[in-house]
Short mmCIF file of C-alpha atoms in Angstrom, two decimals:
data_model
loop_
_atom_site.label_atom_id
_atom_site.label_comp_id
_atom_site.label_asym_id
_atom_site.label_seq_id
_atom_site.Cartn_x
_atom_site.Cartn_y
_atom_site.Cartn_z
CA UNK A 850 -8.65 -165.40 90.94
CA UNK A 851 -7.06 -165.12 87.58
CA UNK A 852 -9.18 -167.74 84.70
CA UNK A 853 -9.26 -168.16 81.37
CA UNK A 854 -12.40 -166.85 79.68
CA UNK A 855 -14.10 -167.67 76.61
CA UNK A 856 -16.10 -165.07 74.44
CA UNK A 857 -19.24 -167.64 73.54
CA UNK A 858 -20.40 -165.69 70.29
CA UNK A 859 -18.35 -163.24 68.27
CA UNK A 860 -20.34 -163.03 65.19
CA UNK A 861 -23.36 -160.83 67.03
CA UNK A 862 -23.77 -158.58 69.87
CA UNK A 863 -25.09 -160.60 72.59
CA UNK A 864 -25.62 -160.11 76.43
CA UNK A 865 -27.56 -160.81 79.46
CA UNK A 866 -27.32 -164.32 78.90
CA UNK A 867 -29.39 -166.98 81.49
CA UNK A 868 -28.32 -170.41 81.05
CA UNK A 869 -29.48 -173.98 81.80
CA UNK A 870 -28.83 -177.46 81.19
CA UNK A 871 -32.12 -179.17 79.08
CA UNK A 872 -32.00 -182.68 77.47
CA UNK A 873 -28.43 -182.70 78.37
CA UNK A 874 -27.35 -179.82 76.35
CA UNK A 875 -26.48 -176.10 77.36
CA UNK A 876 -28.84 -173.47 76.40
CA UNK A 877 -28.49 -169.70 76.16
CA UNK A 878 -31.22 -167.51 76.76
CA UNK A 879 -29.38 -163.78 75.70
CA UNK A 880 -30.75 -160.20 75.12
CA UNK A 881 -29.62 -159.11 71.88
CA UNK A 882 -27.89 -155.85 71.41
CA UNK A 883 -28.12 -153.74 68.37
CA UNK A 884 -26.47 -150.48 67.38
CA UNK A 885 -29.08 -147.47 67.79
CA UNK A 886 -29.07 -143.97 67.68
CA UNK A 887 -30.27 -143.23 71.02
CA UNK A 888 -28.82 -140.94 73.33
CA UNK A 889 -26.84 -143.50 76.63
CA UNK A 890 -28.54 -142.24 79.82
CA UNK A 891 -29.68 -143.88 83.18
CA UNK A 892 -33.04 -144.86 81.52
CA UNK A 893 -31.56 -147.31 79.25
CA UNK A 894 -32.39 -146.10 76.16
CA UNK A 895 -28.88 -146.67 74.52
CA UNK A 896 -30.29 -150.50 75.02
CA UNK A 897 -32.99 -151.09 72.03
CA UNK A 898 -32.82 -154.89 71.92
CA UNK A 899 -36.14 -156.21 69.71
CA UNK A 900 -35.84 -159.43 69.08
CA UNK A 901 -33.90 -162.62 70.97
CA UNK A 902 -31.90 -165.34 69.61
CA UNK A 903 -30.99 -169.19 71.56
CA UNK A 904 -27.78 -170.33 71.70
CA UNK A 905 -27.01 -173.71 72.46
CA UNK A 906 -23.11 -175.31 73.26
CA UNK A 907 -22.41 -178.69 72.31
CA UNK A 908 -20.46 -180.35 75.21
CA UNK A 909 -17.77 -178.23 77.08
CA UNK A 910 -18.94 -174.43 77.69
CA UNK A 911 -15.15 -173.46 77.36
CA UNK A 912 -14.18 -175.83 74.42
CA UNK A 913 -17.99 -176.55 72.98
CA UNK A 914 -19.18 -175.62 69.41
CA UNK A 915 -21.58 -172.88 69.64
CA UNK A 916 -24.83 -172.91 67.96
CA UNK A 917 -27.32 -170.09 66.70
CA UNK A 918 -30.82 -171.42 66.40
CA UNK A 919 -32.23 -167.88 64.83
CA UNK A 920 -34.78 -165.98 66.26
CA UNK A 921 -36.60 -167.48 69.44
CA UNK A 922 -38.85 -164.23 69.54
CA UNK A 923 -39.30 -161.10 68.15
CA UNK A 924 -41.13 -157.31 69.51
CA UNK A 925 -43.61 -157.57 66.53
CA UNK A 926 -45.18 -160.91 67.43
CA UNK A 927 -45.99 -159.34 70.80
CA UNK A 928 -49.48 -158.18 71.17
CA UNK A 929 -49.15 -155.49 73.71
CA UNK A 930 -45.05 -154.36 72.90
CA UNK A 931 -44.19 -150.66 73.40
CA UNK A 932 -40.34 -151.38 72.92
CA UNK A 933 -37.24 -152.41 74.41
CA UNK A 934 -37.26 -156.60 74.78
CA UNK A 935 -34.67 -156.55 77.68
CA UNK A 936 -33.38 -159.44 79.26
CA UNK A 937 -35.07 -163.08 79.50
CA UNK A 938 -35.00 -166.78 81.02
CA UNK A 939 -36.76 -169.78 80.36
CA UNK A 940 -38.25 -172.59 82.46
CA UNK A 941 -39.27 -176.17 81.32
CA UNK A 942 -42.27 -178.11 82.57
CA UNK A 943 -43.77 -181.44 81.71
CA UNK A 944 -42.24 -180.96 78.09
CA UNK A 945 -43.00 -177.09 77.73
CA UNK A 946 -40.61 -174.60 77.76
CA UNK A 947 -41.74 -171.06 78.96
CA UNK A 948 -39.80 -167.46 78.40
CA UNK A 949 -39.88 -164.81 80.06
CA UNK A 950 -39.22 -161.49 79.53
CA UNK A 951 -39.86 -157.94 80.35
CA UNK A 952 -41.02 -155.48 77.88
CA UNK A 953 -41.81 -152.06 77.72
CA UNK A 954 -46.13 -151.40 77.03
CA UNK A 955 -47.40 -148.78 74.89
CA UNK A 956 -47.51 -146.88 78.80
CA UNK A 957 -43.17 -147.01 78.56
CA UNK A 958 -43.70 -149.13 81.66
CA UNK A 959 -42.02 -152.78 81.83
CA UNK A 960 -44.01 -155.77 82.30
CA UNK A 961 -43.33 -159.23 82.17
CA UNK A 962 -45.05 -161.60 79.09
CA UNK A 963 -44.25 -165.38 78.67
CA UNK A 964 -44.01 -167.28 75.26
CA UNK A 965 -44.17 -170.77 75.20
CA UNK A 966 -42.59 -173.59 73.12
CA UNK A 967 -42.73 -177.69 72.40
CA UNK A 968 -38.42 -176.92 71.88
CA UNK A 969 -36.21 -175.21 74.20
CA UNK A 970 -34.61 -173.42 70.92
CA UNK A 971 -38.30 -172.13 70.42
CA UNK A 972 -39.65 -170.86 68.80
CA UNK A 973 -41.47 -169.23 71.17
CA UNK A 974 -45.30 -168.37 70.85
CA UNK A 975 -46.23 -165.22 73.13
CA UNK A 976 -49.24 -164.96 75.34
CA UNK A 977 -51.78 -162.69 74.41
CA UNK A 978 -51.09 -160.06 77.96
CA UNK A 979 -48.90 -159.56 79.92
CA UNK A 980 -48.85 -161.62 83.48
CA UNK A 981 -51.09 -159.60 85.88
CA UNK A 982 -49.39 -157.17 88.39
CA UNK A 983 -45.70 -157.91 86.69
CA UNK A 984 -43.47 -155.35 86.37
CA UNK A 985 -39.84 -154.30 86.44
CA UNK A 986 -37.06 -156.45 84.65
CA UNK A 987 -34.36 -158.80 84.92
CA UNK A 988 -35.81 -162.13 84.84
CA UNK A 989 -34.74 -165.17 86.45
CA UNK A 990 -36.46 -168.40 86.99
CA UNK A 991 -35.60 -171.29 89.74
CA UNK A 992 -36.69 -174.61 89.67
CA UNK A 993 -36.54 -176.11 93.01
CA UNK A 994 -35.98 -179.28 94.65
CA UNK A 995 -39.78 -179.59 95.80
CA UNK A 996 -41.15 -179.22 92.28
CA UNK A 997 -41.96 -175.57 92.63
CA UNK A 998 -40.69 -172.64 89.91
CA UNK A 999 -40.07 -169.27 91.44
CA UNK A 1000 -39.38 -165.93 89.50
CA UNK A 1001 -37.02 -163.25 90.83
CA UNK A 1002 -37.06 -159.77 88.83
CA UNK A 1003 -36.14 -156.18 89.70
CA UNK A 1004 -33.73 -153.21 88.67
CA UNK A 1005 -32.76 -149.69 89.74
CA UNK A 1006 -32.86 -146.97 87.47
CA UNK A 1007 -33.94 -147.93 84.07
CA UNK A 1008 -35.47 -150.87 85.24
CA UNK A 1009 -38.22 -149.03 87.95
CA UNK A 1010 -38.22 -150.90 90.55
CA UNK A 1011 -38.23 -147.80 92.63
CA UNK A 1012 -42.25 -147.08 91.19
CA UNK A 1013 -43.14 -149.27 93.31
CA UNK A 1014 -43.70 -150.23 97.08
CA UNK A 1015 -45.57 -153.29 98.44
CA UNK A 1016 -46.25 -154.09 94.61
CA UNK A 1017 -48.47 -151.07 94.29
CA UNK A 1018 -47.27 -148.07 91.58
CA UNK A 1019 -46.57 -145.09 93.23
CA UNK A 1020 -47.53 -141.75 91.91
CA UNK A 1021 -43.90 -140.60 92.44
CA UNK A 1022 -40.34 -142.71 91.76
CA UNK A 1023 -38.72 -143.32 95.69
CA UNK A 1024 -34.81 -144.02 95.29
CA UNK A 1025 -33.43 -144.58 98.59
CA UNK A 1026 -29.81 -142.65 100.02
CA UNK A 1027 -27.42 -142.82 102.08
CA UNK A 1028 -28.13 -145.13 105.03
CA UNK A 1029 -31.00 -145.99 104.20
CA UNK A 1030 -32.07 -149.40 103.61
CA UNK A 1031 -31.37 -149.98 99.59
CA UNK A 1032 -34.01 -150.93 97.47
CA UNK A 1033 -34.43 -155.21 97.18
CA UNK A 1034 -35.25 -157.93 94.36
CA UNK A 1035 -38.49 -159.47 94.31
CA UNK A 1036 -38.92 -163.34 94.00
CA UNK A 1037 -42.88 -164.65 93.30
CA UNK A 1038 -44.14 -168.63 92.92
CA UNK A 1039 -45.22 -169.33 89.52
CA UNK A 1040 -49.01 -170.52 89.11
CA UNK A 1041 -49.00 -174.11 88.04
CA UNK A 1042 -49.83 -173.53 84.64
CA UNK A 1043 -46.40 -171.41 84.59
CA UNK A 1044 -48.09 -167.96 82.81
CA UNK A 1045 -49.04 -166.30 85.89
CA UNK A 1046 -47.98 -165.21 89.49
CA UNK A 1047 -49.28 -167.78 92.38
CA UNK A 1048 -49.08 -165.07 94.81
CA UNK A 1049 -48.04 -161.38 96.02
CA UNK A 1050 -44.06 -160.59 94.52
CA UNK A 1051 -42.04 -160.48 98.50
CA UNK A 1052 -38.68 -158.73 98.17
CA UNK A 1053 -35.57 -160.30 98.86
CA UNK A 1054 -33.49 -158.82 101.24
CA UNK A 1055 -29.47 -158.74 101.13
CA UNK A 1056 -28.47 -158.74 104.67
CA UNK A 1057 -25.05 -158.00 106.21
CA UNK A 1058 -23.84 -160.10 109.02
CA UNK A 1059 -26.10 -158.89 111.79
CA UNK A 1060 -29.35 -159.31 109.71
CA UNK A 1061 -29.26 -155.64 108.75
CA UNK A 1062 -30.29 -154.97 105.06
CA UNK A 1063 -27.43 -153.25 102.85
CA UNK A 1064 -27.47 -149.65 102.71
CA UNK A 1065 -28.27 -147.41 99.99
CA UNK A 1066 -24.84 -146.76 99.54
CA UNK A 1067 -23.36 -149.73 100.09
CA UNK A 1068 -21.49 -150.50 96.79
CA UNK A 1069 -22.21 -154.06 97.22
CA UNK A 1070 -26.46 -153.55 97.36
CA UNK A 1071 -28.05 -155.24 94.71
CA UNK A 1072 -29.17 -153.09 91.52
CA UNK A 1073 -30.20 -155.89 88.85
CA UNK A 1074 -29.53 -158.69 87.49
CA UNK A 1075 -30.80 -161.38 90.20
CA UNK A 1076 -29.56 -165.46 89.72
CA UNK A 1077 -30.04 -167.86 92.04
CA UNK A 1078 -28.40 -171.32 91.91
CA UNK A 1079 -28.11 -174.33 95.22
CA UNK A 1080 -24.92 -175.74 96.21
CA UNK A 1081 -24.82 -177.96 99.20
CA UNK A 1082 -28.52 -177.48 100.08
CA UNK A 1083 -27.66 -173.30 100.32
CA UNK A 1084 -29.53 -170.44 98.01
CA UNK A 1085 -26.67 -168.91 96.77
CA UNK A 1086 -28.53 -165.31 95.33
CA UNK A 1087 -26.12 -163.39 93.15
CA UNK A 1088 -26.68 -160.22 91.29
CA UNK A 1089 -25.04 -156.89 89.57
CA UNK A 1090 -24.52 -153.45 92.11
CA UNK A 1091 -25.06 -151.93 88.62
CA UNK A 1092 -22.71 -148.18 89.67
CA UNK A 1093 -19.78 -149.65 91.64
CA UNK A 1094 -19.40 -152.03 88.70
CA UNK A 1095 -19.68 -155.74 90.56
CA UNK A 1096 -21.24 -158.95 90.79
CA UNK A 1097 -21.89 -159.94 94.24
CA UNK A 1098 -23.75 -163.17 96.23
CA UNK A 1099 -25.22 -163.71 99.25
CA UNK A 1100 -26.86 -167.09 100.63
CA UNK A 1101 -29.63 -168.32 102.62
CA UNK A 1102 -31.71 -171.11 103.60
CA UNK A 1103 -35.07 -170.96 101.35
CA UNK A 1104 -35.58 -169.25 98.25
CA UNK A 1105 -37.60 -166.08 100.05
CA UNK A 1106 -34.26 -165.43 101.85
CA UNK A 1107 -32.97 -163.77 103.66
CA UNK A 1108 -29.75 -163.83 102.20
CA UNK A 1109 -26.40 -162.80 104.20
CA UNK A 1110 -23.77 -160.83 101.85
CA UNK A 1111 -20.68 -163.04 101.16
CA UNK A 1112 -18.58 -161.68 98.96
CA UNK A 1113 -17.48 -160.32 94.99
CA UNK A 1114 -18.09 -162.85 92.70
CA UNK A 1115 -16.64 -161.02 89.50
CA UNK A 1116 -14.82 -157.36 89.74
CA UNK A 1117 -16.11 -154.87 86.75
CA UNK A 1118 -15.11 -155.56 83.37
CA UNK A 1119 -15.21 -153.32 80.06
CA UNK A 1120 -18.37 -151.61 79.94
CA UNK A 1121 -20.83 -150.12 82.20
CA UNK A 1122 -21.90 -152.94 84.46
CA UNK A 1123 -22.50 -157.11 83.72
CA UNK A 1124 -25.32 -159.62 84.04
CA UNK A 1125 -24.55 -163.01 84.83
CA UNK A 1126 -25.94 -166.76 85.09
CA UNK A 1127 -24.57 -169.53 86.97
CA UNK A 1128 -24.72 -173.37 86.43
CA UNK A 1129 -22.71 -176.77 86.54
CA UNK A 1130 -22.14 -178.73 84.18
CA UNK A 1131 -20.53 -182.60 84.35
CA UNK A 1132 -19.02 -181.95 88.38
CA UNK A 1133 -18.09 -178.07 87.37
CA UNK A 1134 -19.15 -174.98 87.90
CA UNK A 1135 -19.44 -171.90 85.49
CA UNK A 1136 -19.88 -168.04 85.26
CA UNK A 1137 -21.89 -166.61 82.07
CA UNK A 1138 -21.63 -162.91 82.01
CA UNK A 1139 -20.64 -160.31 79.03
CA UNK A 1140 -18.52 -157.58 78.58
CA UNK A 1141 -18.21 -154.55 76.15
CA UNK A 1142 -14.65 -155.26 75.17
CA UNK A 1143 -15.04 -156.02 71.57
CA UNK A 1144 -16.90 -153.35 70.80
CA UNK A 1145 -14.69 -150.76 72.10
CA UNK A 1146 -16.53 -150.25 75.17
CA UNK A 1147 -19.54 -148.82 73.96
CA UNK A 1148 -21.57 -150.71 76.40
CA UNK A 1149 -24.92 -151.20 74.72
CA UNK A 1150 -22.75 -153.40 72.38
CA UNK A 1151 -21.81 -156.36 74.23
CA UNK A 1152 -20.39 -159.75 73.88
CA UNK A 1153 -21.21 -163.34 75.97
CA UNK A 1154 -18.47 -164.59 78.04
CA UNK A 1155 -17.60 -167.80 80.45
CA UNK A 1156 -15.49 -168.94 82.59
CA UNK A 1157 -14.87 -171.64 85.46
CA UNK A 1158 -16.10 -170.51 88.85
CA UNK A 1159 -14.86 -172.26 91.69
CA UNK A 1160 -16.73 -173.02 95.46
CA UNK A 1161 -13.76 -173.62 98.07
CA UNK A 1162 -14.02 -176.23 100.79
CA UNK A 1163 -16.37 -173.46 102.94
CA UNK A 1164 -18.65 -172.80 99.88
CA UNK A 1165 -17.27 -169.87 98.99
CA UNK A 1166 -17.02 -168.59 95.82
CA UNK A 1167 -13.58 -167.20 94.73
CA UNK A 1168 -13.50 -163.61 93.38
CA UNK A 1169 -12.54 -163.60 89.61
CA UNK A 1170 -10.90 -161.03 88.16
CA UNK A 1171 -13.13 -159.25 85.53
CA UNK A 1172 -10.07 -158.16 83.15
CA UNK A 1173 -7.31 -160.82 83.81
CA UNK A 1174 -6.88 -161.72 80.45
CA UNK A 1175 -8.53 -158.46 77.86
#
């Protein structure tokens, strides 16, 4: 499907961006790209990011004014920062609003922190620690119908998720090949106070249509990047293959999954890979993603993007074309 995009922000180097509706407004939670001097490998290190900015649209996300509220949070407020303040989303509850984000410790290993705020536009205050037994990246946070928040994280490579099995470090990285089962997401119940984990991290397996879970070398296995919005009572999981260049979705029945594979939601665009957010607004639908067009392709210098995504009459969503219109 062929659809007019939008870039959101030209003035600054923005990506990553998770999005929700609060107080009847659009908010935009982005990572914010900067231009380093690092060497681009699979680690990530091209990908400095230390501080994060909110973004806020007033009215229509392809028409809307777009707003800069400054810095939400910066590296140096945080107690235990190594470096590298990756990707984020926030949460609001009872009148709080709570980022998250992963961060690098002094160790070089990502955990997750939360910062809290009276405004969604922060600025946000960071907790003193890390939440216990976080790790990896790629944050996402759902609010569901029953009241509860859950968090889904995880990423290949740079992200290391493969440290770890059964939430335990292991002394040695395992990255799964071939046909073997690929590596999942993880999705955990936030505490009630929202700053910690209510319970063990369960993965969240993408399975194909005979309840299999994608191969290692499937190119549609998830990598990073993990969203989850409902539509017609479905958990409609979404998330970057990272290599093969895609965003994909899969949907299930509770937010635990599993989730069976569906289909390409966006095919690759300028740059490396994408990371994405989904959400209606006033009876539509939207995709929030980024590309590296404007910067020439470099890809740790991205820019935000929208554009109308569309559920036919089986709740599918319709593949859009990631360079239609560049």
């Amino acid at each position: 499907m062929k659809t007019e995009k939008r870039y959101l922000f030209p003035e600054d180097y923005m990506a990553d961006p998770s999005v929700h509706v609060f107080n009847g407004r659009i908010y935009i939670y982005p990572s914010h790209d900067i231009q380093a001097e690092n060497v681009e490998n699979d680690n990530g290190d091209q990908y400095v990011m230390r501080d994060m900015h909110v973004l806020s649209i007033d009215g229509d996300p392809m028409t809307g004014l777009v707003t800069d509220h400054g810095k939400a949070l910066d590296i140096d407020d945080i107690p235990w920062a190594g470096r590298q303040l990756w990707d984020c989303d926030c949460a609001e509850k009872d009148g709080k609003y709570y980022l998250y984000f992963p961060l690098k410790d002094r160790n070089d290993i990502f955990r997750m922190g939360v910062a809290v705020s009276d405004r969604p536009e922060g600025p946000f205050i960071p907790q003193p620690d890390p939440i216990r037994g976080s790790y990896s990246i790629d944050i996402c946070v759902l609010h569901d119908d029953d009241g509860e928040y859950y968090l889904y994280f995880g990423g290949l490579w740079g992200g290391q998720i493969q440290r770890y099995r059964d939430n335990k470090a292991l002394e040695s990285a395992i990255l799964p090949e071939g046909s073997e089962p690929s590596l999942p997401s993880r999705c955990v119940r936030l505490s009630k106070d929202m700053l910690q984990f209510d319970e063990e991290p369960r993965p969240v397996q993408v399975v194909d249509e005979n309840g299999l879970p994608l191969r290692a070398d499937d190119p549609h296995r998830f990598f990073e990047a993990s969203w989850v919005h409902k539509y017609n009572g479905k958990y409609y999981f979404s998330y970057s293959t990272g290599d093969s260049h895609l965003l994909c979705y899969a949907v299930g029945d509770n937010p635990y999954g599993p989730f069976v594979y569906q289909g390409v939601i966006l095919t690759p665009v300028v740059g490396w890979t994408t990371h994405h957010s989904i959400i209606e607004w006033k009876g539509k639908w939207y995709l929030f993603h980024h590309d590296a067009a404007p910067s020439g392709g470099r890809s740790w210098l991205r820019s935000l993007k929208v554009c109308e995504l569309v559920h036919d009459a089986d709740g599918k969503i319709q593949t859009i074309e990631g360079l239609d219109n560049e």
